Amino acid sequence: MRLATAEINIPALRYNLARVKEIAPHSKVMAVLKANAYGHGLVKIAQCLSDADAFAVARIDEALALRAGGLTKPIILLEGFFDPSDLPILLANNFETVVHDESQLAAIEQSDLDMPLSVWLKVDTGMHRLGVEPEQFDNFYRRLKQCDNVKPAVNLMTHFPCADDVGNDFTQTQINLFASIVSGTNEALCLANSAGVIGWPDAHFDWVRSGLMLYGVSPMLDKVGTDHELKPVMRLKTRVIAIKHVVQGDRVGYGGRWQCAKLTTLAVVAMGYGDGYPRHARQGTPVVIKGQRYGIVGSVSMDMISVDIGSNEAQIAVGDEVEMWGPTLPVEEVAVCADTIPYELLCNVTPRVSYEYCDE
Ligand SMILES: *Cc1c(COP(=O)(O)O)cnc(C)c1O
């Protein structure tokens, strides 16, 4: 009997990519696959995204794993390279690099490379994490254009910290600033993450970088994927492994943190923080058994969680399937109950969980 399992719906994944293209019809799509494709399985997800124009990852090892898996599309390293000795690896594997720092530019200028590199110059328009300052842009751009180690087209990008909030006009300010910074150039432009794709049509330009929405999950505040006609790709499921009766006053789980107020029945389900389920999920966080929602009680253990099924014990038996999040229970909702974001829940699914890739 399979216990903790992440069921991955491949047609939903493909549908979501088509949905990105429908929302941003004039943009090429960089499918963001960092962190094991947000917990969905790096190579397998990449293999199913043949309609993407490029892939993007955060680390060179992730890009190498894609090449080892036989993927031949362009791969962009969103943080670039971290040491000059990485440059031959980039060239040998046809990786494109972001340049966001003087140290990277100097390494490219001073290296003796066999071929020119494809480069994305990242400008900081207000996130204040990575990117060259607006005042540095002309200097970086000119040096990249003049450098024999760089391909003639220098792509330009920036990133949004607040695009998930359509009521926050900071994103529009960034779009305007970026447009003015790059106005003297004629390069490919890339601004939008998923929230930019969904919330900010003015940010689409030549390329979009979509991650979360490909997995059918909403990046927007107080929304779920289906609000944008996206389909959740992951269903995290397990099974009931015991049924337990408790009476008023009984305490449940480590630390006895939950105390039973009246006679009830608990279903013990095989899922815990050892599978990546959030230990801080609050009392009452929903799970779905046989189409109905029930709340978790007590502390989340490493391997198990207790669920209060009240007087429904006749309908629920050992072996029944439990959905922890997925099409009938949005991961966005579980994230709120655990005081986190859906990105973290998806990335945190651990290797103990088995993966089932479903073609229909
Ligand atoms: C992760 C990442 C993205 C994708 O963000 P989503 O919100 O998942 O669409 C885009 N751009 C950069 C630079 C990133 O690091």
XYZ file of C-alpha atoms and ligand atoms in Angstrom:
375
model
C 0.000 0.000 0.000
C 1.415 3.362 -1.057
C 1.372 5.883 1.754
C 2.680 9.438 1.299
C 2.470 10.072 -2.440
C 2.646 13.153 -4.654
C 0.418 12.529 -7.623
C 1.553 14.779 -10.478
C -1.032 15.600 -13.127
C 0.897 16.066 -16.379
C -2.025 17.249 -18.549
C -2.724 19.933 -15.910
C 0.925 21.032 -16.122
C 0.735 21.307 -19.907
C -2.599 23.091 -19.657
C -1.108 25.650 -17.237
C 1.742 26.389 -19.657
C -0.838 26.932 -22.399
C -2.669 29.221 -19.979
C 0.509 31.298 -19.459
C 0.730 31.693 -23.231
C -2.920 32.651 -23.428
C -2.479 35.333 -20.753
C 0.806 36.619 -22.248
C 0.297 35.829 -25.953
C 3.171 37.935 -27.269
C 5.829 36.706 -24.846
C 8.165 33.755 -24.862
C 7.967 31.627 -21.745
C 10.859 30.698 -19.501
C 9.575 27.819 -17.358
C 11.094 28.199 -13.892
C 12.200 24.779 -12.599
C 14.386 25.618 -9.608
C 14.160 23.655 -6.342
C 13.243 20.372 -8.030
C 10.571 22.107 -10.123
C 8.959 23.457 -6.944
C 8.950 19.955 -5.508
C 7.351 18.341 -8.576
C 10.449 16.570 -9.965
C 12.968 18.529 -12.069
C 13.690 16.324 -15.084
C 10.244 14.787 -15.367
C 8.540 18.191 -15.318
C 11.020 19.577 -17.869
C 10.357 16.623 -20.171
C 6.653 17.451 -20.117
C 7.146 21.136 -20.946
C 8.203 20.776 -24.560
C 6.176 23.914 -25.398
C 8.299 26.151 -23.149
C 10.798 28.396 -24.927
C 13.473 28.006 -22.248
C 14.039 26.726 -18.727
C 15.298 28.719 -15.756
C 16.994 27.418 -12.618
C 18.873 28.927 -9.684
C 21.966 26.708 -9.471
C 24.392 25.191 -11.950
C 23.767 21.694 -10.547
C 20.087 22.021 -11.415
C 21.001 23.003 -14.967
C 23.463 20.092 -15.248
C 20.767 17.682 -14.050
C 18.516 18.913 -16.877
C 21.245 18.304 -19.470
C 21.983 14.879 -17.948
C 18.266 14.165 -18.325
C 18.537 14.829 -22.045
C 16.907 18.275 -22.130
C 18.305 20.469 -24.918
C 16.375 23.743 -24.544
C 18.139 26.951 -23.516
C 18.692 27.068 -19.746
C 19.056 30.363 -17.910
C 20.886 30.540 -14.573
C 18.805 33.113 -12.674
C 21.613 34.030 -10.290
C 24.344 33.550 -12.846
C 27.580 31.783 -12.014
C 29.375 31.983 -8.682
C 33.027 31.510 -9.614
C 35.093 32.219 -12.759
C 35.898 28.497 -12.970
C 32.194 27.894 -13.711
C 32.409 29.672 -17.069
C 33.749 26.712 -19.122
C 30.912 24.583 -17.666
C 28.398 27.173 -18.833
C 29.829 27.157 -22.347
C 30.183 23.389 -22.579
C 26.523 22.951 -21.629
C 25.068 25.929 -23.446
C 23.805 27.641 -20.272
C 22.867 31.310 -20.366
C 23.927 33.421 -17.427
C 22.408 36.335 -15.567
C 24.928 39.056 -14.752
C 24.005 41.108 -11.698
C 27.308 42.003 -10.092
C 30.663 43.567 -10.940
C 32.486 40.378 -9.926
C 30.646 38.437 -12.637
C 31.248 41.055 -15.299
C 34.957 41.229 -14.439
C 35.241 37.429 -14.577
C 33.671 37.364 -18.036
C 35.891 40.204 -19.281
C 39.064 38.590 -17.927
C 38.414 34.979 -18.962
C 39.846 33.336 -22.005
C 36.753 31.664 -23.493
C 36.457 29.545 -26.646
C 33.013 30.903 -27.508
C 30.880 33.873 -26.489
C 28.301 33.501 -23.681
C 24.608 34.370 -23.740
C 24.008 36.956 -21.055
C 20.988 38.434 -19.241
C 21.853 41.713 -17.511
C 19.755 42.110 -14.378
C 18.810 45.580 -13.187
C 17.632 46.321 -9.654
C 14.510 48.460 -9.990
C 13.529 48.255 -6.317
C 13.734 44.723 -4.970
C 17.234 45.465 -3.616
C 18.342 41.861 -3.758
C 20.190 41.130 -7.011
C 20.827 43.466 -9.912
C 22.931 46.421 -10.951
C 21.817 49.874 -9.839
C 20.020 51.989 -12.429
C 23.030 54.365 -12.435
C 25.378 51.453 -13.197
C 23.314 50.203 -16.112
C 25.020 52.144 -18.909
C 28.467 51.046 -17.747
C 27.523 47.356 -17.497
C 25.607 47.382 -20.752
C 28.414 49.067 -22.705
C 31.078 46.717 -21.314
C 28.987 43.627 -22.111
C 28.339 44.875 -25.664
C 32.049 45.483 -26.170
C 33.209 42.188 -24.687
C 34.241 39.472 -27.163
C 33.283 36.822 -24.599
C 29.623 37.912 -24.794
C 27.134 37.265 -27.590
C 25.937 40.454 -29.341
C 22.365 40.331 -27.989
C 22.433 41.276 -24.289
C 19.045 40.402 -22.794
C 17.739 42.674 -20.048
C 15.728 41.769 -16.973
C 14.445 42.911 -13.597
C 12.376 41.339 -10.808
C 9.251 42.327 -8.825
C 8.958 42.054 -5.026
C 5.277 43.078 -4.743
C 3.512 41.976 -7.933
C 1.278 39.595 -5.940
C -0.609 42.683 -4.716
C -2.418 44.358 -7.622
C -3.303 47.241 -5.306
C 0.360 48.130 -4.808
C 1.526 50.513 -7.527
C 5.207 49.822 -6.760
C 5.171 47.290 -9.615
C 4.011 49.922 -12.121
C 6.749 52.238 -10.832
C 9.294 49.477 -11.511
C 7.926 48.843 -15.000
C 8.216 52.546 -15.817
C 11.700 52.820 -14.331
C 12.899 49.744 -16.226
C 11.429 51.051 -19.490
C 13.266 54.342 -19.062
C 16.568 52.657 -18.131
C 16.572 50.413 -21.213
C 15.025 52.934 -23.626
C 18.227 53.481 -25.593
C 18.634 49.768 -26.339
C 16.912 47.290 -28.607
C 17.208 44.087 -26.576
C 14.877 41.325 -25.407
C 13.229 42.322 -22.102
C 12.057 40.072 -19.273
C 10.275 41.338 -16.157
C 7.331 39.188 -15.100
C 7.250 36.298 -12.661
C 3.879 34.510 -12.294
C 2.385 37.421 -10.370
C 3.579 39.764 -13.127
C 1.998 37.527 -15.769
C -1.354 37.386 -13.974
C -1.586 40.840 -12.435
C 0.442 43.153 -14.669
C -0.133 42.882 -18.456
C 2.135 45.921 -18.980
C 5.010 43.799 -17.675
C 4.829 40.997 -20.246
C 7.303 42.261 -22.885
C 9.432 39.715 -24.832
C 9.825 37.037 -22.159
C 7.999 36.017 -18.999
C 9.472 33.870 -16.215
C 6.701 31.742 -14.803
C 7.187 29.330 -11.970
C 4.365 28.862 -9.485
C 1.491 29.262 -11.954
C 2.811 26.381 -14.064
C 2.121 24.173 -11.090
C -1.466 25.457 -10.980
C -0.995 27.573 -7.886
C -1.782 31.259 -7.462
C 0.945 33.719 -6.487
C -1.679 36.428 -5.777
C -2.845 37.451 -2.313
C -6.108 35.755 -1.279
C -6.469 33.802 -4.524
C -6.171 30.171 -5.563
C -5.090 28.729 -8.912
C -8.602 28.063 -10.156
C -9.380 31.802 -9.800
C -7.026 32.251 -12.782
C -8.252 29.125 -14.593
C -5.154 27.187 -13.580
C -5.263 23.520 -12.583
C -3.377 22.257 -9.513
C -0.669 19.823 -10.620
C 0.250 18.155 -7.321
C -2.071 16.100 -5.181
C -0.313 15.170 -1.956
C -2.087 12.167 -0.582
C -1.731 9.354 1.900
C -3.914 6.845 3.713
C -5.642 6.310 7.032
C -3.578 3.825 9.072
C -5.661 3.673 12.274
C -9.011 4.665 13.732
C -9.003 5.697 17.369
C -11.742 6.599 19.831
C -11.115 9.324 22.391
C -13.239 10.717 25.187
C -13.568 14.135 26.783
C -10.312 15.171 28.452
C -8.002 12.882 26.463
C -4.921 14.622 25.146
C -3.644 13.818 21.671
C -0.116 13.800 20.271
C 3.275 15.075 21.454
C 3.039 17.597 24.262
C -0.648 16.811 24.690
C -1.323 20.038 22.854
C -4.880 19.188 21.893
C -7.436 18.119 24.435
C -10.606 16.385 23.448
C -13.737 18.372 24.396
C -16.196 15.554 23.776
C -16.286 11.933 22.706
C -15.000 11.701 19.156
C -13.174 9.523 16.631
C -9.752 10.189 15.183
C -8.286 8.939 11.920
C -4.518 8.630 12.096
C -3.022 9.420 8.688
C 0.469 8.533 7.440
C 1.853 11.982 6.734
C 4.090 14.190 8.820
C 6.867 16.734 8.732
C 9.139 13.902 7.570
C 7.181 14.071 4.325
C 7.314 17.862 4.228
C 3.906 18.543 5.734
C 4.288 21.741 7.814
C 4.710 21.048 11.531
C 3.229 24.446 12.305
C -0.097 23.749 10.592
C -2.631 24.964 13.113
C -5.376 22.934 14.800
C -8.193 22.403 12.342
C -6.087 22.656 9.173
C -8.236 20.779 6.647
C -7.587 17.455 4.943
C -10.031 15.682 2.622
C -11.224 12.116 3.105
C -13.850 10.722 0.729
C -14.701 14.167 -0.559
C -15.263 15.684 2.855
C -13.092 18.056 4.872
C -11.899 17.273 8.385
C -9.527 19.183 10.658
C -6.194 17.988 12.029
C -5.744 17.873 15.818
C -2.663 17.728 18.040
C 0.925 18.228 16.910
C 2.014 17.132 13.480
C 4.490 14.282 14.123
C 7.304 13.176 11.842
C 5.247 10.384 10.273
C 1.639 10.867 11.358
C -1.159 13.322 11.953
C -4.447 12.798 13.783
C -7.630 13.977 12.127
C -10.905 14.523 13.967
C -13.573 12.678 11.993
C -16.248 13.270 14.627
C -19.151 10.891 14.312
C -18.317 9.877 10.739
C -16.371 6.802 11.777
C -18.787 4.511 9.983
C -17.827 6.069 6.653
C -14.038 6.020 7.154
C -11.798 2.978 7.406
C -8.142 2.065 7.563
C -6.740 2.253 4.032
C -8.919 5.162 2.922
C -7.181 7.837 0.900
C -6.514 11.282 2.389
C -5.767 14.395 0.332
C -3.448 16.803 2.196
C -3.574 19.344 -0.655
C -4.465 19.233 -4.313
C -7.456 19.730 -6.607
C -10.023 19.469 -3.815
C -7.980 21.327 -1.185
C -5.859 24.215 -2.507
C -2.286 24.261 -1.220
C -2.761 28.033 -0.928
C -5.303 27.360 1.832
C -3.051 24.932 3.708
C -0.256 27.520 3.469
C -2.429 30.109 5.229
C -3.135 27.576 8.003
C 0.603 26.997 8.413
C 1.471 30.700 8.271
C 3.588 30.253 5.159
C 3.316 30.463 1.358
C 2.456 27.688 -1.118
C 5.965 27.918 -2.614
C 7.461 26.670 0.649
C 5.018 23.791 1.081
C 5.645 22.529 -2.458
C 9.452 22.826 -2.226
C 9.488 21.073 1.136
C 8.032 17.763 -0.035
C 10.764 15.317 1.008
C 12.359 12.394 -0.864
C 10.419 9.940 1.303
C 7.285 10.803 -0.649
C 6.750 8.656 -3.745
C 5.930 10.361 -7.006
C 3.235 9.169 -9.357
C 3.164 10.872 -12.759
C -0.296 10.621 -14.272
C -0.952 11.217 -17.942
C -4.658 11.730 -17.554
C 11.757 32.001 -8.815
C 11.870 33.140 -9.761
C 10.858 33.391 -10.702
C 9.556 32.612 -10.735
O 8.681 33.141 -9.785
P 7.173 32.612 -9.664
O 6.571 33.524 -8.673
O 7.271 31.203 -9.161
O 6.582 32.682 -11.012
C 11.057 34.404 -11.615
N 12.191 35.144 -11.602
C 13.171 34.961 -10.698
C 14.372 35.809 -10.730
C 13.036 33.963 -9.745
O 14.009 33.774 -8.846
